[in-house]
Coordinates of C-alpha atoms in Angstrom, one line a residue:
M626 CA 0.0 0.0 0.0
T627 CA 1.4 3.4 -0.9
F628 CA 0.6 6.7 0.7
A629 CA 0.8 9.9 -1.2
W630 CA 1.6 13.0 0.8
R631 CA -0.7 15.9 0.0
S632 CA 0.2 19.5 0.7
P633 CA -2.3 21.3 3.0
R634 CA -5.2 22.9 1.1
S635 CA -5.6 25.6 3.8
L636 CA -3.9 28.8 2.7
K637 CA -3.1 29.5 6.4
W638 CA -1.1 26.4 6.8
R639 CA 0.5 26.7 3.4
L640 CA 1.8 30.1 4.5
V641 CA 3.0 28.8 7.8
V642 CA 4.9 25.8 6.3
R643 CA 6.5 28.0 3.6
L644 CA 7.4 30.8 6.0
V645 CA 9.1 28.3 8.4
V646 CA 11.0 26.7 5.5
F647 CA 12.0 30.2 4.3
Q648 CA 13.2 31.2 7.7
T649 CA 15.2 28.0 8.1
I650 CA 16.9 28.6 4.7
M651 CA 17.6 32.2 5.7
L652 CA 19.2 31.3 9.0
T653 CA 21.3 28.6 7.3
A654 CA 22.5 31.2 4.8
I655 CA 23.3 33.6 7.6
V656 CA 25.4 31.0 9.3
I657 CA 27.2 30.2 6.0
L658 CA 27.9 33.9 5.5
A659 CA 29.1 34.3 9.0
V660 CA 31.6 31.4 8.5
G661 CA 32.8 33.0 5.3
A662 CA 33.1 36.4 6.9
V663 CA 35.1 35.1 9.9
W664 CA 37.3 32.9 7.7
T665 CA 38.0 35.8 5.4
T666 CA 38.7 38.2 8.2
V667 CA 41.2 36.0 10.1
R668 CA 43.1 35.3 6.9
I669 CA 43.2 39.0 5.9
I670 CA 44.1 40.5 9.3
D671 CA 46.1 37.4 10.4
G672 CA 44.6 37.8 13.9
Y673 CA 44.0 34.3 15.1
E674 CA 46.7 33.3 17.7
D675 CA 45.6 29.8 18.6
G676 CA 46.2 28.2 15.3
S677 CA 49.4 26.3 16.1
L678 CA 48.1 25.3 19.6
D679 CA 44.8 23.9 18.1
V680 CA 46.7 21.8 15.5
L681 CA 49.0 20.4 18.2
R682 CA 46.2 19.6 20.6
D683 CA 44.2 17.8 17.9
A684 CA 47.2 15.7 16.9
L685 CA 48.4 14.8 20.4
V686 CA 48.0 11.2 21.5
R687 CA 49.6 8.6 23.9
D688 CA 52.2 6.2 22.5
A689 CA 52.5 2.5 23.5
G690 CA 54.5 3.4 26.6
G691 CA 52.1 6.0 27.8
G692 CA 54.2 8.9 26.7
L693 CA 53.1 11.9 24.6
A694 CA 53.2 11.6 20.7
L695 CA 51.9 13.4 17.7
R696 CA 49.9 11.5 15.1
S697 CA 50.2 12.7 11.5
T698 CA 47.3 14.9 10.5
S699 CA 46.7 17.0 7.4
D700 CA 46.6 20.1 9.6
L701 CA 49.9 19.2 11.3
E702 CA 51.6 18.6 7.9
L703 CA 50.3 21.9 6.6
L704 CA 51.5 23.7 9.8
R705 CA 55.0 22.2 9.4
T706 CA 55.0 23.3 5.8
E707 CA 53.8 26.9 6.3
A708 CA 55.3 27.7 9.8
K709 CA 59.1 28.1 9.3
G710 CA 61.0 27.3 12.5
L711 CA 58.0 25.6 14.2
W712 CA 58.7 25.1 17.9
F713 CA 56.7 23.8 20.7
L714 CA 57.0 22.2 24.2
I715 CA 54.2 20.0 25.5
R716 CA 54.1 18.4 29.0
D717 CA 51.4 16.6 31.1
E718 CA 50.8 16.6 34.8
T719 CA 52.9 13.5 35.3
G720 CA 56.0 15.0 33.8
N721 CA 55.9 13.5 30.3
R722 CA 57.3 16.0 27.8
L723 CA 57.3 16.3 24.0
A724 CA 59.2 19.0 22.2
E725 CA 60.2 20.0 18.7
G726 CA 62.2 22.9 17.3
D727 CA 64.2 25.5 19.3
V728 CA 62.5 27.6 21.8
P729 CA 63.3 31.3 21.1
S730 CA 66.0 32.5 23.4
E731 CA 63.7 35.3 24.7
F732 CA 61.3 32.6 26.0
F733 CA 63.9 30.0 27.1
P734 CA 63.9 31.1 30.8
L735 CA 60.1 30.8 30.9
A736 CA 60.3 27.3 29.5
Q737 CA 62.2 26.3 32.7
E738 CA 59.4 27.8 34.9
L739 CA 56.3 26.3 33.4
D740 CA 55.3 24.9 36.7
H741 CA 54.5 28.5 37.8
I742 CA 52.7 29.5 34.7
A743 CA 49.0 28.7 34.0
Q744 CA 48.4 30.8 30.9
A745 CA 50.4 33.5 29.2
R746 CA 50.7 35.5 25.9
L747 CA 54.4 36.0 25.1
T748 CA 56.0 38.8 23.1
W749 CA 59.3 40.5 23.3
K750 CA 58.4 43.6 21.3
P751 CA 57.4 46.6 23.5
G752 CA 54.0 48.0 22.7
N753 CA 52.9 45.0 20.5
S754 CA 49.1 44.9 20.8
G755 CA 48.5 42.4 17.9
R756 CA 49.1 38.7 17.8
P757 CA 51.7 37.6 20.3
D758 CA 54.8 35.6 19.4
G759 CA 54.0 32.7 21.7
L760 CA 51.4 31.2 24.0
V761 CA 51.4 29.1 27.2
K762 CA 48.1 27.3 28.0
W763 CA 46.7 24.3 29.8
T764 CA 44.2 22.5 27.6
E765 CA 42.3 19.2 27.3
S766 CA 43.4 16.8 24.5
A767 CA 43.0 13.2 23.5
A768 CA 46.1 12.5 25.7
G769 CA 44.5 14.2 28.7
K770 CA 45.2 17.6 30.2
V771 CA 48.4 19.0 28.9
Q772 CA 50.3 22.3 28.9
I773 CA 51.4 23.6 25.5
M774 CA 54.0 26.3 24.9
T775 CA 54.3 27.2 21.2
G776 CA 54.5 30.0 18.7
T777 CA 51.5 31.5 16.9
Q778 CA 52.4 30.9 13.3
G779 CA 49.3 28.7 12.5
R780 CA 46.0 29.8 11.1
M781 CA 42.4 28.9 12.0
S782 CA 41.3 25.8 10.1
L783 CA 38.0 25.9 8.2
S784 CA 36.8 22.7 9.8
R785 CA 37.4 24.1 13.3
L786 CA 35.7 27.3 12.3
I787 CA 32.6 25.5 10.9
A788 CA 32.4 23.3 14.1
G789 CA 32.6 26.4 16.3
V790 CA 30.0 28.3 14.4
S791 CA 27.7 25.2 14.2
I792 CA 27.8 24.8 18.0
S793 CA 27.1 28.5 18.4
S794 CA 24.2 28.2 15.9
L795 CA 22.7 25.4 18.0
Y796 CA 22.6 27.6 21.1
I797 CA 21.6 30.8 19.3
G798 CA 20.0 29.9 16.0
L799 CA 17.7 27.1 17.2
P800 CA 16.0 29.3 19.9
V801 CA 15.7 32.1 17.3
L802 CA 14.2 29.7 14.8
A803 CA 11.8 28.3 17.4
L804 CA 10.6 31.8 18.4
M805 CA 10.2 32.8 14.7
T806 CA 8.2 29.6 14.0
L807 CA 6.0 30.2 17.0
A808 CA 5.4 33.8 15.9
T809 CA 4.6 32.6 12.4
V810 CA 2.1 30.0 13.6
L811 CA 0.4 32.5 15.9
A812 CA 0.4 35.5 13.5
T813 CA -0.3 33.9 10.1
P814 CA -3.9 32.8 10.9
F815 CA -4.7 36.3 12.2
V816 CA -3.2 37.9 9.1
V817 CA -4.9 35.5 6.7
R818 CA -8.2 36.0 8.5
K819 CA -7.9 39.8 8.2
A820 CA -6.9 39.6 4.6
M821 CA -9.7 37.2 3.7
A822 CA -12.5 39.1 5.6
G823 CA -13.6 40.7 2.3
L824 CA -13.6 37.3 0.6
N825 CA -16.0 36.0 3.3
L826 CA -18.4 38.8 2.5
V827 CA -18.2 37.9 -1.2
A828 CA -18.9 34.3 -0.3
A829 CA -22.0 35.4 1.7
Q830 CA -23.2 37.4 -1.3
A831 CA -22.7 34.4 -3.6
E832 CA -24.8 32.2 -1.3
R833 CA -27.7 34.7 -1.8
V834 CA -27.5 34.5 -5.6
D835 CA -30.7 33.0 -6.9
I836 CA -32.2 32.3 -10.3
D837 CA -35.0 34.9 -9.7
Q838 CA -32.5 37.7 -9.2
R839 CA -31.1 39.5 -12.2
G840 CA -28.1 41.8 -12.3
V841 CA -26.4 40.5 -9.2
Q842 CA -22.7 41.3 -8.9
L843 CA -20.2 40.3 -6.2
S844 CA -18.4 43.1 -4.5
V845 CA -14.6 43.6 -5.2
D846 CA -14.1 46.5 -2.8
Q847 CA -12.6 44.6 0.2
I848 CA -11.0 41.6 -1.3
P849 CA -7.2 41.1 -1.8
S850 CA -5.9 42.1 -5.2
E851 CA -4.8 38.5 -5.8
I852 CA -8.4 37.3 -5.6
E853 CA -9.9 40.1 -7.6
P854 CA -9.5 38.4 -11.0
L855 CA -11.4 35.4 -9.8
V856 CA -14.3 37.5 -8.4
K857 CA -14.4 39.6 -11.6
A858 CA -14.5 36.3 -13.7
V859 CA -17.5 35.2 -11.5
N860 CA -19.2 38.5 -12.1
D861 CA -18.6 38.2 -15.9
A862 CA -20.1 34.7 -15.7
L863 CA -23.2 36.0 -13.8
G864 CA -23.6 38.7 -16.4
R865 CA -23.5 36.1 -19.2
L866 CA -26.0 34.0 -17.4
D867 CA -28.3 37.0 -17.0
K868 CA -28.1 37.7 -20.7
G869 CA -28.8 34.1 -21.5
Y870 CA -31.8 34.1 -19.2
E871 CA -33.1 37.3 -20.8
R872 CA -32.8 35.7 -24.2
H873 CA -34.6 32.6 -23.0
Q874 CA -37.4 34.8 -21.5
R875 CA -37.7 36.8 -24.7
F876 CA -37.9 33.6 -26.7
L877 CA -40.7 32.2 -24.5
A878 CA -42.7 35.5 -24.8
D879 CA -42.2 35.8 -28.6
A880 CA -43.1 32.1 -29.1
A881 CA -46.2 32.4 -27.0
H882 CA -47.3 35.6 -28.8
E883 CA -46.7 34.1 -32.2
L884 CA -48.7 31.0 -31.3
R885 CA -51.8 32.8 -30.0
T886 CA -53.0 34.0 -33.4
P887 CA -52.8 30.6 -35.3
I888 CA -54.3 28.9 -32.3
A889 CA -57.2 31.3 -32.3
I890 CA -57.7 30.8 -36.0
L891 CA -57.6 27.0 -35.5
S892 CA -60.2 27.2 -32.7
T893 CA -62.5 29.2 -34.9
R894 CA -62.2 26.8 -37.8
I895 CA -62.8 23.8 -35.5
A896 CA -65.9 25.5 -34.0
S897 CA -67.4 25.7 -37.6
L898 CA -67.1 21.9 -38.0
P899 CA -70.2 19.7 -37.5
S900 CA -70.8 18.4 -34.0
G901 CA -69.4 15.1 -33.1
P902 CA -66.7 13.3 -31.0
Q903 CA -64.0 14.3 -33.4
K904 CA -64.9 18.0 -33.0
A905 CA -64.9 17.7 -29.3
Q906 CA -61.5 16.1 -29.3
L907 CA -60.1 18.8 -31.6
L908 CA -61.6 21.6 -29.4
E909 CA -60.0 20.0 -26.3
D910 CA -56.6 19.9 -28.1
A911 CA -56.9 23.5 -29.2
T912 CA -57.9 24.5 -25.7
R913 CA -54.8 22.8 -24.3
L914 CA -52.6 24.7 -26.8
S915 CA -54.2 27.9 -25.8
V916 CA -53.6 27.1 -22.1
L917 CA -50.0 26.3 -22.8
T918 CA -49.4 29.6 -24.6
G919 CA -51.0 31.4 -21.6
Q920 CA -48.7 29.5 -19.2
L921 CA -45.6 30.5 -21.2
L922 CA -46.7 34.2 -21.1
D923 CA -47.3 33.9 -17.4
L924 CA -43.9 32.4 -16.8
Q925 CA -42.4 35.4 -18.7
R926 CA -44.4 37.8 -16.5
L927 CA -43.2 36.4 -13.2
G928 CA -40.1 38.5 -13.2
Q929 CA -42.1 41.7 -12.4
K930 CA -41.5 43.5 -9.2
A931 CA -43.7 43.2 -6.2
D932 CA -44.2 47.0 -6.2
D933 CA -46.9 46.4 -8.8
F934 CA -49.0 44.3 -6.3
V935 CA -52.5 45.6 -5.4
R936 CA -55.0 44.8 -2.7
L937 CA -57.2 41.8 -3.7
D938 CA -60.2 39.8 -2.4
L939 CA -59.1 36.2 -2.5
T940 CA -62.7 34.9 -1.9
A941 CA -64.1 36.8 -4.8
M942 CA -61.2 35.8 -7.1
A943 CA -61.6 32.1 -6.3
Q944 CA -65.3 32.3 -6.8
R945 CA -64.9 33.8 -10.3
V946 CA -62.4 31.1 -11.3
V947 CA -64.9 28.4 -10.1
V948 CA -67.8 30.0 -12.0
D949 CA -65.6 30.2 -15.2
L950 CA -64.5 26.6 -15.1
A951 CA -67.8 25.1 -13.8
P952 CA -69.1 24.3 -17.4
L953 CA -65.8 22.5 -18.2
A954 CA -66.0 20.5 -15.0
F955 CA -69.7 19.6 -15.6
A956 CA -68.9 18.5 -19.1
A957 CA -66.1 16.2 -17.8
G958 CA -68.5 14.5 -15.4
Y959 CA -67.8 16.3 -12.2
E960 CA -69.8 18.2 -9.6
I961 CA -68.1 21.2 -8.2
D962 CA -68.4 22.6 -4.6
F963 CA -67.2 26.0 -3.6
R964 CA -66.9 26.8 0.1
A965 CA -65.9 30.2 1.5
H966 CA -65.4 30.4 5.3
E967 CA -65.2 34.2 5.2
S968 CA -67.0 36.5 2.7
V969 CA -64.0 38.7 2.2
I970 CA -60.3 37.7 2.6
H971 CA -57.8 40.4 1.6
I972 CA -54.4 39.6 0.2
W973 CA -51.7 41.7 -1.6
G974 CA -50.6 40.5 -5.1
D975 CA -50.9 40.4 -8.8
Q976 CA -54.5 39.6 -9.8
T977 CA -53.7 38.1 -13.3
A978 CA -51.0 35.8 -11.9
L979 CA -53.1 34.6 -8.9
E980 CA -56.1 34.0 -11.1
R981 CA -53.9 31.9 -13.4
A982 CA -52.6 29.9 -10.4
L983 CA -56.1 29.2 -9.1
T984 CA -57.3 28.3 -12.7
N985 CA -54.4 25.8 -13.0
L986 CA -55.3 24.2 -9.7
V987 CA -58.9 23.6 -10.8
Q988 CA -57.9 22.5 -14.3
N989 CA -55.4 20.0 -12.7
A990 CA -58.3 18.5 -10.6
I991 CA -60.4 18.2 -13.7
Q992 CA -57.6 16.5 -15.6
H993 CA -56.6 14.1 -12.9
G994 CA -59.8 13.6 -10.9
G995 CA -60.9 10.5 -12.9
R996 CA -63.9 12.2 -14.4
R997 CA -66.1 11.4 -11.4
G998 CA -67.1 12.7 -8.0
T999 CA -66.9 16.2 -6.7
I1000 CA -64.2 18.9 -7.0
T1001 CA -64.1 20.9 -3.9
V1002 CA -62.6 24.4 -3.6
R1003 CA -62.3 25.9 -0.1
V1004 CA -61.2 29.4 0.8
G1005 CA -60.5 30.5 4.3
K1006 CA -57.9 31.3 7.0
A1007 CA -55.2 28.9 8.2
L1008 CA -54.5 28.4 11.9
S1009 CA -51.5 30.7 11.5
G1010 CA -53.7 33.5 10.3
A1011 CA -52.6 33.3 6.7
S1012 CA -55.0 33.0 3.7
E1013 CA -55.6 29.6 2.3
V1014 CA -57.1 28.0 -0.8
E1015 CA -57.5 24.2 -1.1
V1016 CA -58.6 22.3 -4.2
C1017 CA -59.5 18.6 -3.8
D1018 CA -60.7 15.9 -6.1
E1019 CA -61.9 12.3 -5.7
G1020 CA -59.6 10.6 -8.2
E1021 CA -56.7 8.2 -7.7
G1022 CA -54.6 10.5 -5.7
I1023 CA -50.9 11.2 -5.8
P1024 CA -48.5 8.2 -6.1
P1025 CA -46.0 7.8 -3.2
G1026 CA -42.9 10.0 -3.6
E1027 CA -44.6 12.3 -6.2
A1028 CA -45.9 14.9 -3.8
E1029 CA -42.9 17.2 -4.4
R1030 CA -42.1 16.2 -8.0
I1031 CA -45.5 17.2 -9.4
F1032 CA -44.4 20.8 -9.0
E1033 CA -41.3 20.4 -11.2
P1034 CA -41.5 21.8 -14.7
F1035 CA -42.5 19.3 -17.4
H1036 CA -43.2 16.5 -14.9
R1037 CA -46.3 14.6 -15.6
L1038 CA -47.9 11.7 -13.6
R1039 CA -49.3 10.1 -16.8
H1040 CA -47.7 10.2 -20.2
D1041 CA -51.0 10.3 -22.1
G1042 CA -50.1 13.3 -24.2
K1043 CA -52.3 15.7 -22.2
G1044 CA -50.7 18.7 -20.6
A1045 CA -47.2 20.0 -20.8
G1046 CA -46.3 19.7 -17.1
L1047 CA -46.1 23.4 -16.6
G1048 CA -49.4 24.1 -14.8
L1049 CA -48.4 23.2 -11.2
N1050 CA -44.8 24.5 -11.7
L1051 CA -46.4 27.8 -12.6
V1052 CA -48.6 27.7 -9.5
R1053 CA -45.5 27.2 -7.3
E1054 CA -43.7 30.1 -8.9
I1055 CA -46.6 32.4 -8.6
V1056 CA -47.2 31.4 -4.9
H1057 CA -43.5 31.9 -4.1
L1058 CA -43.6 35.3 -5.8
H1059 CA -46.3 36.3 -3.3
G1060 CA -44.4 34.9 -0.3
G1061 CA -46.5 31.8 0.2
H1062 CA -46.1 28.1 -0.3
V1063 CA -48.0 25.3 -2.0
S1064 CA -48.2 21.6 -1.0
A1065 CA -49.9 18.4 -2.2
A1066 CA -51.2 15.4 -0.3
N1067 CA -53.8 12.7 -0.6
A1068 CA -57.2 13.3 1.0
P1069 CA -58.4 10.8 3.7
N1070 CA -61.4 9.7 1.6
G1071 CA -59.2 9.4 -1.6
G1072 CA -58.2 11.8 -4.2
A1073 CA -55.6 14.6 -4.2
C1074 CA -55.7 17.9 -2.3
L1075 CA -53.5 20.9 -3.3
N1076 CA -53.1 23.6 -0.7
V1077 CA -52.0 27.1 -1.3
V1078 CA -51.1 29.3 1.7
L1079 CA -50.6 33.1 1.2
P1080 CA -49.7 35.7 3.7
S1081 CA -52.4 38.1 4.8
A1082 CA -52.6 41.5 3.1
L1083 CA -50.6 43.2 5.9
E1084 CA -48.0 40.4 6.0
Q1085 CA -47.5 40.5 2.3
R1086 CA -47.1 44.2 2.3
V1087 CA -44.3 43.9 4.9
L1088 CA -42.6 41.1 2.9
T1089 CA -42.6 43.1 -0.4
N1090 CA -41.3 46.3 1.1

């Protein structure tokens, strides 16, 4: 099984990781520059005085007899090559001694008194404040604690410089890196949150974008400049969608208007035919075409503003629709029952659209009621105080799982060629435009009941302002 590491998707943690990596690289570069600067400085000013002593200490070992000896090292060979007249005197605490070269005559008396010297810088030139001519120092080595007296001809080795700087970096650089990392972890989320505050506002605006709203644009005032091209691209896409929706709406309106005249002519010609079953079927088909064109025009009109709403009497409106459709219901084999619990129920809305919605509800009952029984239309007040219209039939009812789908556009319960599946969808759109909701359920005694709930006139006026 293989595991693929994925970089964090969070911008906050991406910044944290990259900043910490950048800080580590910068500290490493600073250490390298420091090593180079020190190395260059000591070589230019020749100011390092422990060079010979360091090389001797690193090469010092014990021989087979326990005495002091020097092992051959590259630094020791380089020192012997570069340092002309190399001299040194090394002794331990037990009296073992190791010497090479001639101790300068100026320092010879001191070489006899090393028991009384712990550490010294030796020079014979008065006023010399630079590098001394010799050193005396007790130091730890691989052979134990020893005292070394030698000259100062050697230079600092690069390996010793790197080791010294590396140790210093561990004590100084690591705490600094830890503090910088902690500051980055704490500060980056705050900085990102502040920088992205405008983007959160844009996201909230995007969540409110709806198909019923035209001309919506996301704000670019408070977003980072790096995100601005994306927001502008989204705004351009919204603009293109608006134009496409407008073209679609214009097409629906133009098609409906163009169809009305030939349908009217067709209905007139069918009316002049002799009576019979074929004429009745043709009239029914022509009526269905006329209803479809009306529904298309109503869909196009739904984009109007609620400022055009007027005060209406829902009871009177429902009664007119029942009276207009009663002959069609009777001809289809139904009885029709209108019940108004209150003589006047005021609502706020578009009269043409609401009449179309009520008409579609009754026509739906006529179409799906099984051509038997009674179609009941009730108008009244719901328990919440809202206005309510309910249309019920005594047909086969709504199949399980279809109570919501019947309001989708072009969805039909029966594929018998009758209806385009726009009637109930248009009802839902009109009801939503008025701040209400529509639902469907089966009646206890069989058949389907479609219920429309609309806010009262006062509630609708508040919603639309």
